[in-house]
Tab-separated table of C-alpha atoms in Angstrom:
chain	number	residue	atom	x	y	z
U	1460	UNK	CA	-2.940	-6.202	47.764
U	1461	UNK	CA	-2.388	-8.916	50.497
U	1462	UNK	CA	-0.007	-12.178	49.449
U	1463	UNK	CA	-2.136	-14.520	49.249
U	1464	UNK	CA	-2.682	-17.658	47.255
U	1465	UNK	CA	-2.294	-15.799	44.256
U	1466	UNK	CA	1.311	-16.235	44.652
U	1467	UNK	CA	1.632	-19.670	43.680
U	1468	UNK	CA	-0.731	-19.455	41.036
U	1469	UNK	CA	1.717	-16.834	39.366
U	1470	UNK	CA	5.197	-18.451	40.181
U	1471	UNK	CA	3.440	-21.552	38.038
U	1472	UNK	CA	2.415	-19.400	35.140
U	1473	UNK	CA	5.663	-17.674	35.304
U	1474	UNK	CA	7.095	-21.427	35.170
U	1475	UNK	CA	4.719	-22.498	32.603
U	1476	UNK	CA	6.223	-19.442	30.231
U	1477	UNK	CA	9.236	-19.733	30.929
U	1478	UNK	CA	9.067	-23.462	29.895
U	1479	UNK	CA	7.039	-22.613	26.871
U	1480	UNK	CA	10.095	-20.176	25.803
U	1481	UNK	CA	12.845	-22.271	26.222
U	1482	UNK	CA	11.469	-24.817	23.962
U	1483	UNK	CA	8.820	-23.294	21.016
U	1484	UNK	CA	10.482	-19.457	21.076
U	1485	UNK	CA	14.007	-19.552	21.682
U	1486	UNK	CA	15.287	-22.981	19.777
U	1487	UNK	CA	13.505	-21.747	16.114
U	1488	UNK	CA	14.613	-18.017	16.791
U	1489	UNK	CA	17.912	-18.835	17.423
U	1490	UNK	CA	18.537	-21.510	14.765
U	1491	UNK	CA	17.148	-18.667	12.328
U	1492	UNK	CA	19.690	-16.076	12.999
U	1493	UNK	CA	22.426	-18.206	13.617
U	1494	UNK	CA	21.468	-19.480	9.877
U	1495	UNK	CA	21.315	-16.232	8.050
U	1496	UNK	CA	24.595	-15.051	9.993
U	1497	UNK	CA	26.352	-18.109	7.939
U	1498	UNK	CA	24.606	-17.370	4.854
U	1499	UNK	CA	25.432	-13.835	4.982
U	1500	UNK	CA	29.118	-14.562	5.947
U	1501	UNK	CA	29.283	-17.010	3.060
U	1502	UNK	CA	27.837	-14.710	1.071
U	1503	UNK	CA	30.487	-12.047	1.724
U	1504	UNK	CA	32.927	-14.700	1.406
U	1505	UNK	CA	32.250	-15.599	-1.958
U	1506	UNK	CA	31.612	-12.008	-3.032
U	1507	UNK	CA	35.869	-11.424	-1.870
U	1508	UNK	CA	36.409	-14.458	-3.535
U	1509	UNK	CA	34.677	-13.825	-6.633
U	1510	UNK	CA	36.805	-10.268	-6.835
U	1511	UNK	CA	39.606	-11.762	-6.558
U	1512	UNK	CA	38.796	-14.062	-9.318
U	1513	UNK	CA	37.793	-11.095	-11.481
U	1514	UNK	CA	40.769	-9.407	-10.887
U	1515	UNK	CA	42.835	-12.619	-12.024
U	1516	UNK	CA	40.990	-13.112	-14.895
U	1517	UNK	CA	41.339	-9.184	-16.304
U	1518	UNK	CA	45.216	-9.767	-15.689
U	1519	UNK	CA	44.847	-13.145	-17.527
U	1520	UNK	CA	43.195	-11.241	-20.471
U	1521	UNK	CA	45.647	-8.288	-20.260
U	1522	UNK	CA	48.135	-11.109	-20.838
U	1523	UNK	CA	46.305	-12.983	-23.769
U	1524	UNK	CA	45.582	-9.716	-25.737
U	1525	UNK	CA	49.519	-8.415	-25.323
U	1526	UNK	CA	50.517	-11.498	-26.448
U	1527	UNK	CA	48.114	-12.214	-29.625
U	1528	UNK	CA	49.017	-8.539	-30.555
U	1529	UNK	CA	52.576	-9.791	-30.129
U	1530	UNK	CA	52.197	-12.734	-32.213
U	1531	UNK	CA	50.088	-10.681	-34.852
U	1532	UNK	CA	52.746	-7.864	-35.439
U	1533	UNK	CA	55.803	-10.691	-35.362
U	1534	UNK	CA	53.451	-12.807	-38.009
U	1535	UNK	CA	53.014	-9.291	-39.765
U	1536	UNK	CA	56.690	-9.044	-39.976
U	1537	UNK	CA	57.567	-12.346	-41.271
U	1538	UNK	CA	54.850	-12.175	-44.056
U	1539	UNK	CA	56.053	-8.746	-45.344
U	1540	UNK	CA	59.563	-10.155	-45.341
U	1541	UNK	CA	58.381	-13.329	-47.096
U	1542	UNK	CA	55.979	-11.427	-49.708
U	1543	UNK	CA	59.356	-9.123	-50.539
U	1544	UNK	CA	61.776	-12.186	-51.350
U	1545	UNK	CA	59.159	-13.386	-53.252
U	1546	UNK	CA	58.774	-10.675	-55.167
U	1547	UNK	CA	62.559	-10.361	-55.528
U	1548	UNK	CA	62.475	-14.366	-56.198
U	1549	UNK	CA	59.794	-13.673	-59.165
U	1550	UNK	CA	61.735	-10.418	-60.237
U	1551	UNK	CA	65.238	-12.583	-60.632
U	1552	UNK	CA	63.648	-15.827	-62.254
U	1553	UNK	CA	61.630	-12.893	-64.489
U	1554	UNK	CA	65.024	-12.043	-65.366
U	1555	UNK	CA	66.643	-15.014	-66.391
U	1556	UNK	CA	63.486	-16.207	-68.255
U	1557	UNK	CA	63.755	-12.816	-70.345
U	1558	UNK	CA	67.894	-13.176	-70.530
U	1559	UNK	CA	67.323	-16.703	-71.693
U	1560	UNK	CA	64.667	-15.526	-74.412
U	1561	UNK	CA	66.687	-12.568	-75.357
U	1562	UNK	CA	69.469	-15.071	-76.388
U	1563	UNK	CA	67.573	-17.447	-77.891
U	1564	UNK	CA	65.701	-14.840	-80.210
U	1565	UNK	CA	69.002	-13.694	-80.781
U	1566	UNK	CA	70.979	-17.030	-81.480
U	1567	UNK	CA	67.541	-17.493	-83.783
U	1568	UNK	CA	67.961	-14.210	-85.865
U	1569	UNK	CA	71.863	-14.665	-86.036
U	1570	UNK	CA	71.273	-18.283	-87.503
U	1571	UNK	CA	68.951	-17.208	-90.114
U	1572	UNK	CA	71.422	-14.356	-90.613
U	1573	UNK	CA	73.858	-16.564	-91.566
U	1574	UNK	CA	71.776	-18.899	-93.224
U	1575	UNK	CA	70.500	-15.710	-95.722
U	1576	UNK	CA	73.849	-15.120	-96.046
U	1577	UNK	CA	74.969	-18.799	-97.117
U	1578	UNK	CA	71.697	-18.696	-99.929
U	1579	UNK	CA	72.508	-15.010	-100.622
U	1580	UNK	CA	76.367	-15.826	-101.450
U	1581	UNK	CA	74.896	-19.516	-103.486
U	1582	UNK	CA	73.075	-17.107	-105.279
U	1583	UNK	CA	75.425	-14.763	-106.309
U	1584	UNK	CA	77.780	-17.238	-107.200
U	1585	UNK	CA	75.015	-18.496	-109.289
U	1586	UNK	CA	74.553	-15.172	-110.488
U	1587	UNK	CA	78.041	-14.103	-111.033
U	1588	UNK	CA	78.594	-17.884	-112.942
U	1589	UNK	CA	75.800	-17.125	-115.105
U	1590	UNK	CA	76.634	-13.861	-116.184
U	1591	UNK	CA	80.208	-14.385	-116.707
U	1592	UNK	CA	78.717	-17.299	-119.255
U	1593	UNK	CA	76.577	-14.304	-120.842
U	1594	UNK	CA	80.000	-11.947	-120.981
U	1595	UNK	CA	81.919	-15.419	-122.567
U	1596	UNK	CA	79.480	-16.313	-124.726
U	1597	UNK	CA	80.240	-19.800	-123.495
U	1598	UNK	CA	79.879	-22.800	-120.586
U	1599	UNK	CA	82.026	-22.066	-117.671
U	1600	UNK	CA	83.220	-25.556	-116.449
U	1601	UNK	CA	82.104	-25.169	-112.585
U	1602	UNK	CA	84.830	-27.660	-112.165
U	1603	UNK	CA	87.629	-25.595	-113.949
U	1604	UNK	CA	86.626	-22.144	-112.554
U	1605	UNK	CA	85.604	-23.941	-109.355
U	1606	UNK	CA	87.985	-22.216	-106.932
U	1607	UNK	CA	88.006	-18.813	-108.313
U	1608	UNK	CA	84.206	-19.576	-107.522
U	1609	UNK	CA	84.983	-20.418	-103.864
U	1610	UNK	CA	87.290	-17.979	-103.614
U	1611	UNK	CA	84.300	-15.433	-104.894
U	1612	UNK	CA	81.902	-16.955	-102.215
U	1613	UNK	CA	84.322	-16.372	-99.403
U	1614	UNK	CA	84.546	-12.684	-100.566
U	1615	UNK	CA	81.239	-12.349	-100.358
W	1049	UNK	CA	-17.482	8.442	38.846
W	1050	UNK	CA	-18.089	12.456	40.206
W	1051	UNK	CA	-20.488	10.777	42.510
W	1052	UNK	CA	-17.838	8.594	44.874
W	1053	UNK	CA	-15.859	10.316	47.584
W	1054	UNK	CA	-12.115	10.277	46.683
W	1055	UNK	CA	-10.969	7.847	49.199
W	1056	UNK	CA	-13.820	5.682	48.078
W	1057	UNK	CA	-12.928	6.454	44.401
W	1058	UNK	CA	-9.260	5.591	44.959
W	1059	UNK	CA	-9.711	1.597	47.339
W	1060	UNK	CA	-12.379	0.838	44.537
W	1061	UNK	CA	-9.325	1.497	42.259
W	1062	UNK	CA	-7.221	-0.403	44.213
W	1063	UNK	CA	-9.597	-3.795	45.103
W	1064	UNK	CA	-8.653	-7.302	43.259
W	1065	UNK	CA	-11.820	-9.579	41.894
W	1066	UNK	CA	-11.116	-12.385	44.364
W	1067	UNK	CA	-12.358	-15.547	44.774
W	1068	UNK	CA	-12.310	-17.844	48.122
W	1069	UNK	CA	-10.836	-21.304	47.960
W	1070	UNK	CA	-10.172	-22.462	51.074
W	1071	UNK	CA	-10.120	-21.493	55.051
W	1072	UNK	CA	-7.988	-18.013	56.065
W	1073	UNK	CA	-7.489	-14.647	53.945
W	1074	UNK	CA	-4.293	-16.878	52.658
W	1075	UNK	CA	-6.335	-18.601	50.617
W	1076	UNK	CA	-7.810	-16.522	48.157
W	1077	UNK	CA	-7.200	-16.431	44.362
W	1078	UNK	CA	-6.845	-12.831	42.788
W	1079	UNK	CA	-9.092	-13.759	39.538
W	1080	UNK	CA	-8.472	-10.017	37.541
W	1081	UNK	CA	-4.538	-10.405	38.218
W	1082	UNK	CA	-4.324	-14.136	36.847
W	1083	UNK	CA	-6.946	-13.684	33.621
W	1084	UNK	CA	-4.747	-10.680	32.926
W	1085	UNK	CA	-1.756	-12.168	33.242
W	1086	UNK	CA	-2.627	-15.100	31.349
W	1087	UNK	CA	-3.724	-13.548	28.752
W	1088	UNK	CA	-0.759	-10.728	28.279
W	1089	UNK	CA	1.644	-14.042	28.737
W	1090	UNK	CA	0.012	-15.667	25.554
W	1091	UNK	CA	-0.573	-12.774	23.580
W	1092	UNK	CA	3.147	-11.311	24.317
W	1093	UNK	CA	4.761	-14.582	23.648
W	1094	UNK	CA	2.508	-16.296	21.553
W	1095	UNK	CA	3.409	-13.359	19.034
W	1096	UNK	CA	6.703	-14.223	18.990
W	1097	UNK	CA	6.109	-18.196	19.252
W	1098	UNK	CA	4.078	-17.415	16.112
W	1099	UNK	CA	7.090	-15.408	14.408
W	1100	UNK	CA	9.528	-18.052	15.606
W	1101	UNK	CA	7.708	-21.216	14.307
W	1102	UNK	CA	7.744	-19.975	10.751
W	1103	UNK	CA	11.253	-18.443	10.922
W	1104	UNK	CA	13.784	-19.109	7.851
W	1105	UNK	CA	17.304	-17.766	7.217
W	1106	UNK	CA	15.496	-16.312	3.993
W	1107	UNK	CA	14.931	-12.106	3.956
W	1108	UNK	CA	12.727	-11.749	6.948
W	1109	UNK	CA	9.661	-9.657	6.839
W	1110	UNK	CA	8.890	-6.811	8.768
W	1111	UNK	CA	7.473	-8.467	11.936
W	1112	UNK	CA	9.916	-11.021	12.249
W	1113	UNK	CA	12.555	-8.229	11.630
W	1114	UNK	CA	11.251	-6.809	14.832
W	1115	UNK	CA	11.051	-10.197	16.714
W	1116	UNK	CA	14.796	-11.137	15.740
W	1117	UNK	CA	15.673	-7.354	16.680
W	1118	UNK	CA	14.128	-8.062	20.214
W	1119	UNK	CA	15.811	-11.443	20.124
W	1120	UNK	CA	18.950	-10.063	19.108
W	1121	UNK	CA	18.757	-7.081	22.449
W	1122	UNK	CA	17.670	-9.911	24.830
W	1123	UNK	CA	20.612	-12.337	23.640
W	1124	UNK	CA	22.983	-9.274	23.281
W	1125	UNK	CA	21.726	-8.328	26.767
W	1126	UNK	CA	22.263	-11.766	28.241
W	1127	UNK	CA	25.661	-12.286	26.531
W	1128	UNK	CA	27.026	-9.425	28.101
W	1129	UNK	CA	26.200	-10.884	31.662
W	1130	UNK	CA	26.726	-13.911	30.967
W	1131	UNK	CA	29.192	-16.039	28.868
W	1132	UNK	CA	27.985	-19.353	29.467
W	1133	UNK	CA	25.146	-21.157	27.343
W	1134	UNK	CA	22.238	-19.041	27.349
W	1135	UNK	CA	20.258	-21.882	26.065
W	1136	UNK	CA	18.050	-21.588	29.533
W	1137	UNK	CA	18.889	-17.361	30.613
W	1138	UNK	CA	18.305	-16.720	26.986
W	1139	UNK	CA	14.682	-17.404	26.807
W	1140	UNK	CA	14.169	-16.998	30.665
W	1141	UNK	CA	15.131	-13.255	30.131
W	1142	UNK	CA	13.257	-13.051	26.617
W	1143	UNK	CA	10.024	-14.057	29.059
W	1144	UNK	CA	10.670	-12.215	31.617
W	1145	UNK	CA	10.829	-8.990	29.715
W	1146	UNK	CA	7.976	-10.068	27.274
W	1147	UNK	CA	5.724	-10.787	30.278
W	1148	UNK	CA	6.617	-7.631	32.653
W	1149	UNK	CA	6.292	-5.621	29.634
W	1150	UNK	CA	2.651	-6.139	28.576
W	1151	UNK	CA	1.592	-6.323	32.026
W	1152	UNK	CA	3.341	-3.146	32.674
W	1153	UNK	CA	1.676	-1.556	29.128
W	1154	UNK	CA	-2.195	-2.172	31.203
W	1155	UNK	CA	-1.169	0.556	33.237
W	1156	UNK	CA	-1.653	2.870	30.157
W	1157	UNK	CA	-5.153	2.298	29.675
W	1158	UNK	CA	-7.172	4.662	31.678
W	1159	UNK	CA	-8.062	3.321	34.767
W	1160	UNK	CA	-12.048	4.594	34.344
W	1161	UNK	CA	-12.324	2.621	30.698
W	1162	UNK	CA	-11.205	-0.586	32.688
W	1163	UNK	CA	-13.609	-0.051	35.486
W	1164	UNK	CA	-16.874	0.987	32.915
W	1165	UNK	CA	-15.583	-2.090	31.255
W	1166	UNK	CA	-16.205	-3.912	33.932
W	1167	UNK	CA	-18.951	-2.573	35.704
W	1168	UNK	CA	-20.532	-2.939	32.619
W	1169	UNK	CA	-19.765	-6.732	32.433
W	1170	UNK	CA	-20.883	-7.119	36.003
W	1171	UNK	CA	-17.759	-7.993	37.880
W	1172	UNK	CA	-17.321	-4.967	41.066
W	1173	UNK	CA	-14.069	-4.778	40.686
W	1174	UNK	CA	-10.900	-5.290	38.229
W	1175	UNK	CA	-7.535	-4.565	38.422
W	1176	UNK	CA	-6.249	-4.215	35.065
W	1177	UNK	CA	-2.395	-4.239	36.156
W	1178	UNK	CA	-1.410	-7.444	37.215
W	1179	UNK	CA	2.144	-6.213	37.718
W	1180	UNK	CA	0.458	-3.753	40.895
W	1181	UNK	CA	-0.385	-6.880	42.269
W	1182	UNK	CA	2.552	-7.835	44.733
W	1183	UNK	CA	1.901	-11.561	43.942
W	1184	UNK	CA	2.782	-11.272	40.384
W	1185	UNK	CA	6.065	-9.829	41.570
W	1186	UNK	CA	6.829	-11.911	44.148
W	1187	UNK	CA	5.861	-14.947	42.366
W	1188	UNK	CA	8.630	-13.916	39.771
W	1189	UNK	CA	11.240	-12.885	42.239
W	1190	UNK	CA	11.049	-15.352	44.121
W	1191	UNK	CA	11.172	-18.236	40.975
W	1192	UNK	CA	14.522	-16.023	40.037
W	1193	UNK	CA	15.463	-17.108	43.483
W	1194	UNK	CA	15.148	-20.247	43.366
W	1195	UNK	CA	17.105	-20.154	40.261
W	1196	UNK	CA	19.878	-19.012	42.031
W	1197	UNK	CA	19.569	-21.185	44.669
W	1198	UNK	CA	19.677	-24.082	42.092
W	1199	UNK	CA	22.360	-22.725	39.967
W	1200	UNK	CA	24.466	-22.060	42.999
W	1201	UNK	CA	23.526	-25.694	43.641
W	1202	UNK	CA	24.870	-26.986	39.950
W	1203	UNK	CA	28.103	-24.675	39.895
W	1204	UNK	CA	29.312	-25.584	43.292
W	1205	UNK	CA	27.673	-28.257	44.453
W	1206	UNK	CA	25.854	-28.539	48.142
W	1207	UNK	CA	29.846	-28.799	49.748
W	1208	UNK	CA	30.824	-25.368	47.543
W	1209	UNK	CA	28.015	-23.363	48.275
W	1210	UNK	CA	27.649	-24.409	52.060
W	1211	UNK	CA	30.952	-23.433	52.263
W	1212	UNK	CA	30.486	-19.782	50.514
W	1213	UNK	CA	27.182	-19.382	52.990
W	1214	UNK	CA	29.889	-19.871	56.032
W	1215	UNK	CA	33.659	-18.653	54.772
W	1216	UNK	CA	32.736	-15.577	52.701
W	1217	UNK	CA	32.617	-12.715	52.597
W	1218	UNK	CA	34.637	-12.341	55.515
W	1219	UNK	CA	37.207	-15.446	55.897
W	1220	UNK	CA	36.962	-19.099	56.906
W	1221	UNK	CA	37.740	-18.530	60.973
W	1222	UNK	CA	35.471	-20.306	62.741
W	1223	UNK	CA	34.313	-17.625	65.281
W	1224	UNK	CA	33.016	-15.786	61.378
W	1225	UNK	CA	31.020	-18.482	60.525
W	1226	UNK	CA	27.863	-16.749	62.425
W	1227	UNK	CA	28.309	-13.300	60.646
W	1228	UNK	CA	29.430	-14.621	57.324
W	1229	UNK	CA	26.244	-17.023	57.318
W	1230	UNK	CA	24.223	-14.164	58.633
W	1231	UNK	CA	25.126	-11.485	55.799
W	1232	UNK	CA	25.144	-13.978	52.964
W	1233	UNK	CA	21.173	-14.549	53.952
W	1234	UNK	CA	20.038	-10.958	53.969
W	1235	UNK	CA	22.270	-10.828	50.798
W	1236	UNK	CA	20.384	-13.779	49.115
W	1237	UNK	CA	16.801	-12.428	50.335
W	1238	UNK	CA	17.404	-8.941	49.699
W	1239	UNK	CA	17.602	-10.270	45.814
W	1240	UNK	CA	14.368	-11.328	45.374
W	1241	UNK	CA	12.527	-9.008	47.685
W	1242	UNK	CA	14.289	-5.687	45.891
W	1243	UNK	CA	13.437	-7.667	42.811
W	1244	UNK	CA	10.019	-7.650	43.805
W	1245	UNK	CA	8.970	-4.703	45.450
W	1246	UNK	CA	11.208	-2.524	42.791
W	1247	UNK	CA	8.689	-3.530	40.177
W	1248	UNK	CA	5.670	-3.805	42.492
W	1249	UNK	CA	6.205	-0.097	43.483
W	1250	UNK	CA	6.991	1.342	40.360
W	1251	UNK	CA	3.730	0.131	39.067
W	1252	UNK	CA	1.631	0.532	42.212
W	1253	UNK	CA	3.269	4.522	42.561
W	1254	UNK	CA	2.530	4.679	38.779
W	1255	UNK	CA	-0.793	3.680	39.017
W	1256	UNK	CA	-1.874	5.657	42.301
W	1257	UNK	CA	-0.384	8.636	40.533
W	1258	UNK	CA	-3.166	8.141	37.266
W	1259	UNK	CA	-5.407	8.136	39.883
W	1260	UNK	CA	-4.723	11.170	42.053
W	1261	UNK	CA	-5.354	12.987	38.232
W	1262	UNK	CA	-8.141	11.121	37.519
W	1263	UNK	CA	-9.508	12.670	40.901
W	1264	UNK	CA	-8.573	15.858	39.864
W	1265	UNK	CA	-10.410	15.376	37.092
W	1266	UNK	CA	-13.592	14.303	38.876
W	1267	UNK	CA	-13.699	18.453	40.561
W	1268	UNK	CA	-13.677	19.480	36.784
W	1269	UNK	CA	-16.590	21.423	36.166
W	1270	UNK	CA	-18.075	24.850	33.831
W	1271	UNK	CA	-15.804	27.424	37.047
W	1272	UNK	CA	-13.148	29.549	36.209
W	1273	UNK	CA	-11.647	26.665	39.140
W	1274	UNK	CA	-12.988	23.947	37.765
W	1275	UNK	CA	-12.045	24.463	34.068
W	1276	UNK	CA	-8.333	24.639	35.665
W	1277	UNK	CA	-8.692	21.276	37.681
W	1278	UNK	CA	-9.893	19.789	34.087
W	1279	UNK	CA	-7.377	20.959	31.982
W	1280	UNK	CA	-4.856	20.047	34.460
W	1281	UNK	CA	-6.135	16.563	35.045
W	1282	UNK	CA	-6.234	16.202	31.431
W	1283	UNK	CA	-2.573	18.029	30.336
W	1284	UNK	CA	-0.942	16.156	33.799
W	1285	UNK	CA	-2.632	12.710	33.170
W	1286	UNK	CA	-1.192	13.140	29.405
W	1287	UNK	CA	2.334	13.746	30.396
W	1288	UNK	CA	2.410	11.415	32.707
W	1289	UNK	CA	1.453	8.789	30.536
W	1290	UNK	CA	4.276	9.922	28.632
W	1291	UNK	CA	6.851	9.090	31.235
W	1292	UNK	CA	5.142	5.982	31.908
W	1293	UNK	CA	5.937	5.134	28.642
W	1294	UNK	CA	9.465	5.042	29.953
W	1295	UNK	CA	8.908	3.683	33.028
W	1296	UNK	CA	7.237	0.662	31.901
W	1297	UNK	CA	9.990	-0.586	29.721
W	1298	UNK	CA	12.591	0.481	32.110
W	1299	UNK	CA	10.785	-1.225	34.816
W	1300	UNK	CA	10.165	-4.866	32.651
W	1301	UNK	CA	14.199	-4.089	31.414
W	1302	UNK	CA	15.833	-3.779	35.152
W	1303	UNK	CA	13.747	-7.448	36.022
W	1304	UNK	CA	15.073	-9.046	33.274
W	1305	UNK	CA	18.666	-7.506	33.368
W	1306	UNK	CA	18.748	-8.321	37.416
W	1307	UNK	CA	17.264	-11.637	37.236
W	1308	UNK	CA	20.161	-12.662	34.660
W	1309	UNK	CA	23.217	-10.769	36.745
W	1310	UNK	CA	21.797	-12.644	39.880
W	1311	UNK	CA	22.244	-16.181	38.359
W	1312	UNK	CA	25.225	-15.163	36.390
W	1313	UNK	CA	26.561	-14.450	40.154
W	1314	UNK	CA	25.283	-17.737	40.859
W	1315	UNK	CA	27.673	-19.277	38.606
W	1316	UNK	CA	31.003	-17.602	40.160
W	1317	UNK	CA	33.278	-18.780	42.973
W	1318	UNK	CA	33.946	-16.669	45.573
């Protein structure tokens, strides 16, 4: 346990390991850690960043869905409103299609009316001439008796 | 060993595997201290040179978890000493932890393994400890100082710290110069030597005590007395290993913590 030469021997190793650290262990070691670090800060960065995205994104679709349901129920609204009017659109021109038929059928029937009325009265002029000839045993001039005649039609 | 004397027991215990190389006791290489240490310095750090060449930022496995946790103490260490670049204290305190450590960890293999070991391999003596070896300790301290002396050097520059060796700590009157010059010498070796001998003795104490049990030990025999001095060699030699555990970090913790506050200092103006 006496100094001796041993000494230097040792203060070389000691200065060979020391060199041997500062340039195989230390350099790699560090550059390892100090790369993670930024990966994991990164990491944790985009992990905030990405929340804050999801939370805009929900609000976003809270938004969109009010707003379609919005739309829907006004669209709703309107269609109801438009399907009534037509319906009360069909109902009226319904209306005046049957008014308009009603009068025509009845112009129709009160024109044959009056034209069974005109052949009824020829004919019982007719009639009336011809059996008055019977009673009279003889021709009744249609020009001679030819207003009481008219006068007979108009009765009728 | 029950056939050795104690004293006898405890110098063989204590003897390096030396080899001459030149004139004068001086000049003699302890072989068992440098193989050792040699050999702890590239299995310690060519673990971690091994974890640190194939280090990614990806998920690290379990072994390189525990090299960047040690990494991570050593810089966190460092950083709180220091708050320049630790481009050179980082790694210089990462070493000198690494290396105290696993020559501090020999000290918990039995001392009598070692020396069957050895006898066995031929060699009549080996100290398995290089850290109980004052030159290992001295060799380190006294690089740290050196250190200092150069980073003194580089933050002040030869004027600045030639004029800190003379004005401080007591004031720049001429008639101080003596004292201040005087004080700020056994300041600047008492760094180093502390350094030194604090690990040195630790170890040394450490070891001497394993052996004093081991001794105990050797008067172990099938007596009511003897059965006592066994079991106590054997519970005492257990605990004590224990403790060591403790020591031995503490111990390679302190050099690195001091070497790093000592050229820390070396970078502030008085």
């Amino acid at each position: 346990m006496n100094i001796n030469a041993t000494l230097f021997v040792q203060a070389l190793s000691f200065a060979f390991l020391i060199w041997f650290a500062v340039k195989f262990i230390w350099p790699p070691l560090n550059r390892a850690i100090d790369e993670r670090n930024k990966r994991i800060a990164d990491g944790l960065a985009a992990a905030e960043k990405g929340k804050a995205a999801l939370v805009e994104a929900e609000r976003k679709g809270d938004a969109a869905v009010k707003e379609a349901r919005e739309r829907a129920s006004g669209v709703l609204g309107e269609s109801e409103k438009r399907a009534a009017q037509i319906v009360e659109e069909a109902k009226a021109a319904a209306k005046v299609e049957a008014d308009r038929m009603i009068a025509g059928a009845r112009e129709q029937i009160a024109a044959e009316l009056a034209k069974a009325k005109t052949e009824l009265r020829e004919q019982v002029a007719a009639l009336a001439v011809a059996g008055a000839e019977k009673i009279l045993q003889r021709e009744v001039d249609a020009k001679a008796h030819g207003e009481m005649l008219s006068k007979l039609k108009a009765q009728l | 060993m029950a056939a050795q004397n104690p004293s006898e027991y405890i110098s063989h215990h204590l003897t390096n595997l030396t080899v001459k190389v030149g004139e004068g006791g001086f000049w003699t290489l302890n072989v068992d201290t440098i193989v050792m240490s040699w050999v702890l310095g590239i299995v310690g750090l060519g673990l971690i040179w091994l974890v640190a060449k194939g280090a990614t930022a990806e998920v690290p496995g379990r072994l390189q978890s525990f090299i960047e946790m040690f990494f991570e103490f050593v810089d966190g260490t460092v950083r709180d000493v220091f708050p320049g670049s630790r481009a050179f204290l980082g790694p210089l305190a990462l070493t000198i932890f690494t290396w105290v450590f696993m020559m501090n960890l020999m000290d918990l293999i039995p001392i009598d393994w070692v020396a069957t070991v050895s006898h066995g391999l031929g060699a009549p003596a080996w100290k398995a400890v290089p850290s109980t070896d004052l030159n290992t300790t001295f060799a380190m301290s006294f690089s740290v100082f050196f250190l200092i002396l150069f980073f003194s050097f580089k933050a002040k520059g030869a004027g600045g710290f030639m004029h800190e060796l003379f004005t401080a700590p007591f004031g720049s009157n001429p008639l101080l110069w003596i004292p201040n010059l005087a004080l700020n010498i056994i300041e600047l070796l008492a760094k180093p030597v502390s350094l030194g001998m604090r690990l040195f003795g630790n170890m040394y104490a450490g070891e001497l005590i394993f052996m004093l049990l081991g001794l105990l030990g050797t008067i172990a025999s099938l007596s009511f007395g003897g059965l006592l001095a066994g079991g106590a060699s054997g519970v005492l030699t257990w605990a004590w290993a224990v403790f060591h555990i403790l020591i031995i970090l503490l111990q390679a913790f302190i050099f690195m913590v001091l070497s790093v506050v000592y050229i820390a200092m070396a970078h502030e103006h008085h």
